[in-house]
PDB file of C-alpha atoms in Angstrom:
ATOM      1  CA  ALA U 267      12.916  -5.027 -11.401  1.00  0.00           C
ATOM      2  CA  GLN U 268      11.923  -6.122  -7.952  1.00  0.00           C
ATOM      3  CA  SER U 269       9.245  -8.530  -6.753  1.00  0.00           C
ATOM      4  CA  VAL U 270       7.752  -9.778  -3.516  1.00  0.00           C
ATOM      5  CA  THR U 271       6.345 -13.175  -2.624  1.00  0.00           C
ATOM      6  CA  GLN U 272       4.287 -13.670   0.496  1.00  0.00           C
ATOM      7  CA  LEU U 273       3.911 -17.322   1.376  1.00  0.00           C
ATOM      8  CA  GLY U 274       0.435 -18.087   2.613  1.00  0.00           C
ATOM      9  CA  SER U 275      -2.514 -15.925   1.692  1.00  0.00           C
ATOM     10  CA  HIS U 276      -4.173 -16.795   4.998  1.00  0.00           C
ATOM     11  CA  VAL U 277      -2.581 -17.542   8.362  1.00  0.00           C
ATOM     12  CA  SER U 278      -4.607 -18.516  11.402  1.00  0.00           C
ATOM     13  CA  VAL U 279      -3.196 -18.530  14.938  1.00  0.00           C
ATOM     14  CA  SER U 280      -4.540 -18.785  18.441  1.00  0.00           C
ATOM     15  CA  GLU U 281      -4.431 -15.833  20.774  1.00  0.00           C
ATOM     16  CA  GLY U 282      -1.079 -15.861  22.564  1.00  0.00           C
ATOM     17  CA  ALA U 283       0.624 -17.939  19.902  1.00  0.00           C
ATOM     18  CA  LEU U 284       3.590 -16.929  17.768  1.00  0.00           C
ATOM     19  CA  VAL U 285       2.817 -15.006  14.601  1.00  0.00           C
ATOM     20  CA  LEU U 286       5.050 -15.686  11.590  1.00  0.00           C
ATOM     21  CA  LEU U 287       4.277 -14.112   8.230  1.00  0.00           C
ATOM     22  CA  ARG U 288       6.682 -14.939   5.448  1.00  0.00           C
ATOM     23  CA  CYS U 289       8.046 -12.604   2.807  1.00  0.00           C
ATOM     24  CA  ASN U 290      10.696 -13.251   0.168  1.00  0.00           C
ATOM     25  CA  TYR U 291      11.884 -10.590  -2.222  1.00  0.00           C
ATOM     26  CA  SER U 292      13.822 -10.258  -5.414  1.00  0.00           C
ATOM     27  CA  SER U 293      15.902  -7.188  -6.156  1.00  0.00           C
ATOM     28  CA  SER U 294      18.947  -6.583  -8.316  1.00  0.00           C
ATOM     29  CA  VAL U 295      20.216  -3.857  -5.984  1.00  0.00           C
ATOM     30  CA  PRO U 296      20.086  -3.388  -2.197  1.00  0.00           C
ATOM     31  CA  PRO U 297      16.431  -3.052  -1.274  1.00  0.00           C
ATOM     32  CA  TYR U 298      14.371  -1.130   1.172  1.00  0.00           C
ATOM     33  CA  LEU U 299      11.816  -3.468   2.744  1.00  0.00           C
ATOM     34  CA  PHE U 300       8.545  -2.689   4.466  1.00  0.00           C
ATOM     35  CA  TRP U 301       5.661  -4.336   6.245  1.00  0.00           C
ATOM     36  CA  TYR U 302       2.266  -2.635   6.186  1.00  0.00           C
ATOM     37  CA  VAL U 303      -0.948  -3.585   7.970  1.00  0.00           C
ATOM     38  CA  GLN U 304      -4.455  -2.932   6.724  1.00  0.00           C
ATOM     39  CA  TYR U 305      -7.316  -3.178   9.189  1.00  0.00           C
ATOM     40  CA  PRO U 306     -10.833  -3.643   7.820  1.00  0.00           C
ATOM     41  CA  ASN U 307     -12.122  -0.570   6.020  1.00  0.00           C
ATOM     42  CA  GLN U 308      -8.904   1.349   6.550  1.00  0.00           C
ATOM     43  CA  GLY U 309      -5.841   2.371   4.576  1.00  0.00           C
ATOM     44  CA  LEU U 310      -2.354   0.945   5.015  1.00  0.00           C
ATOM     45  CA  GLN U 311      -0.289   1.655   8.102  1.00  0.00           C
ATOM     46  CA  LEU U 312       3.463   1.160   8.282  1.00  0.00           C
ATOM     47  CA  LEU U 313       4.501  -1.514  10.786  1.00  0.00           C
ATOM     48  CA  LEU U 314       8.248  -1.390  10.246  1.00  0.00           C
ATOM     49  CA  LYS U 315      10.934  -0.854   7.658  1.00  0.00           C
ATOM     50  CA  TYR U 316      14.468  -1.943   6.825  1.00  0.00           C
ATOM     51  CA  THR U 317      16.822   0.408   5.034  1.00  0.00           C
ATOM     52  CA  THR U 318      20.379  -0.147   6.208  1.00  0.00           C
ATOM     53  CA  GLY U 319      22.208  -1.154   9.364  1.00  0.00           C
ATOM     54  CA  ALA U 320      20.803  -3.549  11.939  1.00  0.00           C
ATOM     55  CA  THR U 321      19.080  -6.418  10.230  1.00  0.00           C
ATOM     56  CA  LEU U 322      16.577  -7.014  13.025  1.00  0.00           C
ATOM     57  CA  VAL U 323      14.068  -4.196  13.006  1.00  0.00           C
ATOM     58  CA  LYS U 324      11.381  -3.548  15.541  1.00  0.00           C
ATOM     59  CA  GLY U 325       8.073  -1.969  14.711  1.00  0.00           C
ATOM     60  CA  ILE U 326       4.832  -0.954  16.288  1.00  0.00           C
ATOM     61  CA  ASN U 327       2.501  -3.238  18.236  1.00  0.00           C
ATOM     62  CA  GLY U 328       5.283  -5.673  19.185  1.00  0.00           C
ATOM     63  CA  PHE U 329       6.111  -6.768  15.650  1.00  0.00           C
ATOM     64  CA  GLU U 330       9.625  -7.280  14.360  1.00  0.00           C
ATOM     65  CA  ALA U 331      11.262  -8.514  11.183  1.00  0.00           C
ATOM     66  CA  GLU U 332      14.705  -9.709  10.218  1.00  0.00           C
ATOM     67  CA  PHE U 333      16.400  -8.918   6.931  1.00  0.00           C
ATOM     68  CA  LYS U 334      18.313 -11.977   5.723  1.00  0.00           C
ATOM     69  CA  LYS U 335      20.200 -11.143   2.571  1.00  0.00           C
ATOM     70  CA  SER U 336      21.425 -14.710   1.992  1.00  0.00           C
ATOM     71  CA  GLU U 337      17.846 -15.974   2.073  1.00  0.00           C
ATOM     72  CA  THR U 338      16.328 -12.878   0.426  1.00  0.00           C
ATOM     73  CA  SER U 339      13.744 -12.899   3.184  1.00  0.00           C
ATOM     74  CA  PHE U 340      12.079 -10.391   5.473  1.00  0.00           C
ATOM     75  CA  HIS U 341       9.722 -12.421   7.649  1.00  0.00           C
ATOM     76  CA  LEU U 342       7.449 -10.680  10.150  1.00  0.00           C
ATOM     77  CA  THR U 343       7.069 -12.078  13.661  1.00  0.00           C
ATOM     78  CA  LYS U 344       5.305 -11.349  16.918  1.00  0.00           C
ATOM     79  CA  PRO U 345       5.813 -13.533  19.999  1.00  0.00           C
ATOM     80  CA  SER U 346       2.227 -13.462  21.205  1.00  0.00           C
ATOM     81  CA  ALA U 347      -0.794 -12.744  19.032  1.00  0.00           C
ATOM     82  CA  HIS U 348      -3.624 -10.500  20.190  1.00  0.00           C
ATOM     83  CA  MET U 349      -7.133 -10.459  18.836  1.00  0.00           C
ATOM     84  CA  SER U 350      -6.475  -6.905  17.665  1.00  0.00           C
ATOM     85  CA  ASP U 351      -3.748  -8.181  15.313  1.00  0.00           C
ATOM     86  CA  ALA U 352      -6.339  -9.640  12.972  1.00  0.00           C
ATOM     87  CA  ALA U 353      -5.803  -7.794   9.697  1.00  0.00           C
ATOM     88  CA  GLU U 354      -4.248  -8.008   6.239  1.00  0.00           C
ATOM     89  CA  TYR U 355      -0.456  -7.695   6.130  1.00  0.00           C
ATOM     90  CA  PHE U 356       1.511  -6.588   3.091  1.00  0.00           C
ATOM     91  CA  CYS U 357       5.227  -6.891   2.469  1.00  0.00           C
ATOM     92  CA  ALA U 358       6.694  -4.330   0.081  1.00  0.00           C
ATOM     93  CA  VAL U 359      10.064  -3.651  -1.545  1.00  0.00           C
ATOM     94  CA  ARG U 360      11.690  -0.849  -3.426  1.00  0.00           C
ATOM     95  CA  ILE U 361      15.150   0.003  -4.639  1.00  0.00           C
ATOM     96  CA  SER U 362      17.227   1.874  -2.090  1.00  0.00           C
ATOM     97  CA  GLY U 363      17.984   5.502  -2.785  1.00  0.00           C
ATOM     98  CA  GLY U 364      15.715   8.164  -4.256  1.00  0.00           C
ATOM     99  CA  SER U 365      12.100   8.394  -3.218  1.00  0.00           C
ATOM    100  CA  ASN U 366      10.764   8.094  -6.754  1.00  0.00           C
ATOM    101  CA  TYR U 367      11.539   4.403  -7.089  1.00  0.00           C
ATOM    102  CA  LYS U 368       8.506   2.178  -7.510  1.00  0.00           C
ATOM    103  CA  LEU U 369       7.145   0.405  -4.433  1.00  0.00           C
ATOM    104  CA  THR U 370       6.137  -3.178  -5.156  1.00  0.00           C
ATOM    105  CA  PHE U 371       3.701  -5.000  -2.883  1.00  0.00           C
ATOM    106  CA  GLY U 372       3.160  -8.658  -2.195  1.00  0.00           C
ATOM    107  CA  LYS U 373      -0.299 -10.169  -2.515  1.00  0.00           C
ATOM    108  CA  GLY U 374      -0.935  -9.895   1.194  1.00  0.00           C
ATOM    109  CA  THR U 375      -1.514 -12.324   4.068  1.00  0.00           C
ATOM    110  CA  LEU U 376      -4.746 -12.298   5.998  1.00  0.00           C
ATOM    111  CA  LEU U 377      -4.074 -12.987   9.672  1.00  0.00           C
ATOM    112  CA  THR U 378      -6.880 -14.495  11.716  1.00  0.00           C
ATOM    113  CA  VAL U 379      -6.525 -14.723  15.498  1.00  0.00           C
ATOM    114  CA  ASN U 380      -8.706 -17.281  17.248  1.00  0.00           C
ATOM    115  CA  PRO U 381      -9.721 -16.918  20.892  1.00  0.00           C
TER     116      PRO U 381
ATOM    117  CA  SER V  31       5.337  11.635   8.445  1.00  0.00           C
ATOM    118  CA  ALA V  32       2.301  12.762   6.501  1.00  0.00           C
ATOM    119  CA  VAL V  33      -1.416  12.817   7.159  1.00  0.00           C
ATOM    120  CA  ILE V  34      -3.625  12.212   4.158  1.00  0.00           C
ATOM    121  CA  SER V  35      -7.292  13.039   3.922  1.00  0.00           C
ATOM    122  CA  GLN V  36      -9.079  11.197   1.159  1.00  0.00           C
ATOM    123  CA  LYS V  37     -12.704  11.547   0.157  1.00  0.00           C
ATOM    124  CA  PRO V  38     -15.209  10.244  -0.406  1.00  0.00           C
ATOM    125  CA  SER V  39     -14.549   7.276   1.850  1.00  0.00           C
ATOM    126  CA  ARG V  40     -17.020   5.174  -0.094  1.00  0.00           C
ATOM    127  CA  ASP V  41     -19.519   5.508  -2.892  1.00  0.00           C
ATOM    128  CA  ILE V  42     -21.950   3.467  -4.929  1.00  0.00           C
ATOM    129  CA  CYS V  43     -22.147   4.620  -8.527  1.00  0.00           C
ATOM    130  CA  GLN V  44     -24.101   3.755 -11.624  1.00  0.00           C
ATOM    131  CA  ARG V  45     -22.239   2.264 -14.553  1.00  0.00           C
ATOM    132  CA  GLY V  46     -21.311   4.793 -17.211  1.00  0.00           C
ATOM    133  CA  THR V  47     -20.862   7.630 -14.726  1.00  0.00           C
ATOM    134  CA  SER V  48     -17.649   9.139 -13.348  1.00  0.00           C
ATOM    135  CA  LEU V  49     -16.369   9.654  -9.814  1.00  0.00           C
ATOM    136  CA  THR V  50     -13.682  12.068  -8.699  1.00  0.00           C
ATOM    137  CA  ILE V  51     -11.645  11.171  -5.624  1.00  0.00           C
ATOM    138  CA  GLN V  52      -9.824  13.883  -3.705  1.00  0.00           C
ATOM    139  CA  CYS V  53      -6.585  13.571  -1.777  1.00  0.00           C
ATOM    140  CA  GLN V  54      -5.304  16.285   0.564  1.00  0.00           C
ATOM    141  CA  VAL V  55      -1.923  16.064   2.319  1.00  0.00           C
ATOM    142  CA  ASP V  56      -0.910  18.050   5.376  1.00  0.00           C
ATOM    143  CA  SER V  57       2.506  18.913   3.933  1.00  0.00           C
ATOM    144  CA  GLN V  58       3.999  19.698   0.554  1.00  0.00           C
ATOM    145  CA  VAL V  59       5.183  16.671  -1.393  1.00  0.00           C
ATOM    146  CA  THR V  60       6.747  16.347  -4.802  1.00  0.00           C
ATOM    147  CA  MET V  61       4.962  13.198  -5.900  1.00  0.00           C
ATOM    148  CA  MET V  62       1.590  11.695  -5.112  1.00  0.00           C
ATOM    149  CA  PHE V  63       0.711   8.127  -6.004  1.00  0.00           C
ATOM    150  CA  TRP V  64      -2.632   6.552  -6.831  1.00  0.00           C
ATOM    151  CA  TYR V  65      -3.216   2.843  -6.253  1.00  0.00           C
ATOM    152  CA  ARG V  66      -6.041   0.442  -6.946  1.00  0.00           C
ATOM    153  CA  GLN V  67      -6.790  -2.503  -4.674  1.00  0.00           C
ATOM    154  CA  GLN V  68      -9.254  -4.893  -6.239  1.00  0.00           C
ATOM    155  CA  PRO V  69     -11.272  -7.155  -3.922  1.00  0.00           C
ATOM    156  CA  GLY V  70      -8.997  -9.602  -2.156  1.00  0.00           C
ATOM    157  CA  GLN V  71      -5.962  -8.379  -4.076  1.00  0.00           C
ATOM    158  CA  SER V  72      -2.810  -6.411  -3.446  1.00  0.00           C
ATOM    159  CA  LEU V  73      -2.126  -2.816  -4.417  1.00  0.00           C
ATOM    160  CA  THR V  74      -1.479  -1.900  -8.014  1.00  0.00           C
ATOM    161  CA  LEU V  75       0.016   1.458  -8.901  1.00  0.00           C
ATOM    162  CA  ILE V  76      -2.176   3.405 -11.304  1.00  0.00           C
ATOM    163  CA  ALA V  77      -0.090   6.533 -11.787  1.00  0.00           C
ATOM    164  CA  THR V  78       2.341   8.995 -10.253  1.00  0.00           C
ATOM    165  CA  ALA V  79       1.305  12.638 -10.142  1.00  0.00           C
ATOM    166  CA  ASN V  80       3.823  15.482 -10.098  1.00  0.00           C
ATOM    167  CA  GLN V  81       2.782  19.075  -9.643  1.00  0.00           C
ATOM    168  CA  GLY V  82       2.921  21.047 -12.862  1.00  0.00           C
ATOM    169  CA  SER V  83       3.269  18.113 -15.215  1.00  0.00           C
ATOM    170  CA  GLU V  84       1.199  15.295 -16.645  1.00  0.00           C
ATOM    171  CA  ALA V  85       0.833  12.190 -14.533  1.00  0.00           C
ATOM    172  CA  THR V  86       2.862   9.113 -15.404  1.00  0.00           C
ATOM    173  CA  TYR V  87       0.658   6.060 -15.909  1.00  0.00           C
ATOM    174  CA  GLU V  88       1.588   2.435 -15.342  1.00  0.00           C
ATOM    175  CA  SER V  89       1.068  -0.220 -17.943  1.00  0.00           C
ATOM    176  CA  GLY V  90      -2.603  -1.053 -18.284  1.00  0.00           C
ATOM    177  CA  PHE V  91      -3.863   2.330 -17.104  1.00  0.00           C
ATOM    178  CA  VAL V  92      -4.677   5.232 -19.431  1.00  0.00           C
ATOM    179  CA  ILE V  93      -5.367   8.899 -18.930  1.00  0.00           C
ATOM    180  CA  ASP V  94      -8.774   8.796 -20.610  1.00  0.00           C
ATOM    181  CA  LYS V  95     -10.003   6.283 -18.035  1.00  0.00           C
ATOM    182  CA  PHE V  96      -8.183   7.676 -14.991  1.00  0.00           C
ATOM    183  CA  PRO V  97      -7.511  11.393 -15.474  1.00  0.00           C
ATOM    184  CA  ILE V  98      -5.475  12.931 -12.669  1.00  0.00           C
ATOM    185  CA  SER V  99      -5.065  16.521 -11.589  1.00  0.00           C
ATOM    186  CA  ARG V 100      -2.273  17.916  -9.429  1.00  0.00           C
ATOM    187  CA  PRO V 101      -2.888  21.637  -9.056  1.00  0.00           C
ATOM    188  CA  ASN V 102      -0.492  22.166  -6.126  1.00  0.00           C
ATOM    189  CA  LEU V 103       1.935  20.389  -3.822  1.00  0.00           C
ATOM    190  CA  THR V 104      -0.699  19.257  -1.291  1.00  0.00           C
ATOM    191  CA  PHE V 105      -3.654  18.161  -3.419  1.00  0.00           C
ATOM    192  CA  SER V 106      -4.552  15.716  -6.168  1.00  0.00           C
ATOM    193  CA  THR V 107      -7.651  14.188  -7.690  1.00  0.00           C
ATOM    194  CA  LEU V 108      -8.226  10.917  -9.492  1.00  0.00           C
ATOM    195  CA  THR V 109     -11.293  10.495 -11.685  1.00  0.00           C
ATOM    196  CA  VAL V 110     -12.620   7.074 -12.578  1.00  0.00           C
ATOM    197  CA  SER V 111     -14.421   7.634 -15.868  1.00  0.00           C
ATOM    198  CA  ASN V 112     -17.202   5.760 -17.622  1.00  0.00           C
ATOM    199  CA  MET V 113     -17.329   3.251 -14.809  1.00  0.00           C
ATOM    200  CA  SER V 114     -18.164  -0.426 -15.145  1.00  0.00           C
ATOM    201  CA  PRO V 115     -18.585  -3.053 -12.410  1.00  0.00           C
ATOM    202  CA  GLU V 116     -14.956  -4.080 -13.020  1.00  0.00           C
ATOM    203  CA  ASP V 117     -13.913  -0.716 -11.572  1.00  0.00           C
ATOM    204  CA  SER V 118     -15.291  -1.711  -8.170  1.00  0.00           C
ATOM    205  CA  SER V 119     -12.217  -1.445  -5.977  1.00  0.00           C
ATOM    206  CA  ILE V 120     -10.545   0.484  -3.223  1.00  0.00           C
ATOM    207  CA  TYR V 121      -8.612   3.467  -4.539  1.00  0.00           C
ATOM    208  CA  LEU V 122      -5.779   4.745  -2.369  1.00  0.00           C
ATOM    209  CA  CYS V 123      -3.756   7.915  -2.433  1.00  0.00           C
ATOM    210  CA  SER V 124      -0.171   7.763  -1.174  1.00  0.00           C
ATOM    211  CA  VAL V 125       2.776  10.061  -0.596  1.00  0.00           C
ATOM    212  CA  ARG V 126       6.422   9.405   0.135  1.00  0.00           C
ATOM    213  CA  PRO V 127       8.024  12.370   1.880  1.00  0.00           C
ATOM    214  CA  GLY V 128      10.974  10.214   2.898  1.00  0.00           C
ATOM    215  CA  VAL V 129      11.771   6.525   2.806  1.00  0.00           C
ATOM    216  CA  GLU V 130       8.379   5.109   3.652  1.00  0.00           C
ATOM    217  CA  ALA V 131       4.999   5.629   2.007  1.00  0.00           C
ATOM    218  CA  PHE V 132       1.922   6.963   3.745  1.00  0.00           C
ATOM    219  CA  PHE V 133      -1.594   6.161   2.644  1.00  0.00           C
ATOM    220  CA  GLY V 134      -5.005   7.690   2.816  1.00  0.00           C
ATOM    221  CA  GLN V 135      -7.917   5.738   4.217  1.00  0.00           C
ATOM    222  CA  GLY V 136      -9.020   4.748   0.753  1.00  0.00           C
ATOM    223  CA  THR V 137     -12.166   5.200  -1.300  1.00  0.00           C
ATOM    224  CA  ARG V 138     -14.331   2.109  -1.536  1.00  0.00           C
ATOM    225  CA  LEU V 139     -16.073   2.242  -4.877  1.00  0.00           C
ATOM    226  CA  THR V 140     -18.915  -0.036  -5.891  1.00  0.00           C
ATOM    227  CA  VAL V 141     -20.236   0.229  -9.430  1.00  0.00           C
ATOM    228  CA  VAL V 142     -23.711  -1.151 -10.041  1.00  0.00           C
TER     229      VAL V 142
END
């Protein structure tokens, strides 16, 4: 079985500051890893994903994440926060391969951006 | 990718009643997933719905409480039955045509 741990249920940054949201996973087989964003009163939107290949993946809105197998981590970063980045962020993991494998979500990190 | 239309977007219901949530996808998909997101919590999978067969429920969720229909490859419904205030949550429909999952906008349910 797989699991996801997001460190920090709430992260607050100033506009223009670095955003770092932490995600550690547990999986017995090579995982697929995802970051989703949820804006208020909306569904989840995919930010980026890691499947295979390059371990540094770039997503939408200037976000990127690096898959570090040795650390079992997939932290999300953005060099400069915008007010529009304020949202809930979810890290998710599933077993690589067929599409019917269960997707497991972390508890989420609420990002606040201060002017 | 996939575009999902989910309705209603929100509702306030009396306890003891039932609400049916609809999910329409713009392409044919084998499986559709229903999640619950309780206030301030992460997503919990309720069940997986395949066309032409009974839905598969996760531990803690039963068909009598959350009956699901899947009449074709682009549509599914989830019913929340005999509601109580503890059922107040966001309910999300999801599909996975490839590697990543796509989600509807969610149904925000308040039971009073």
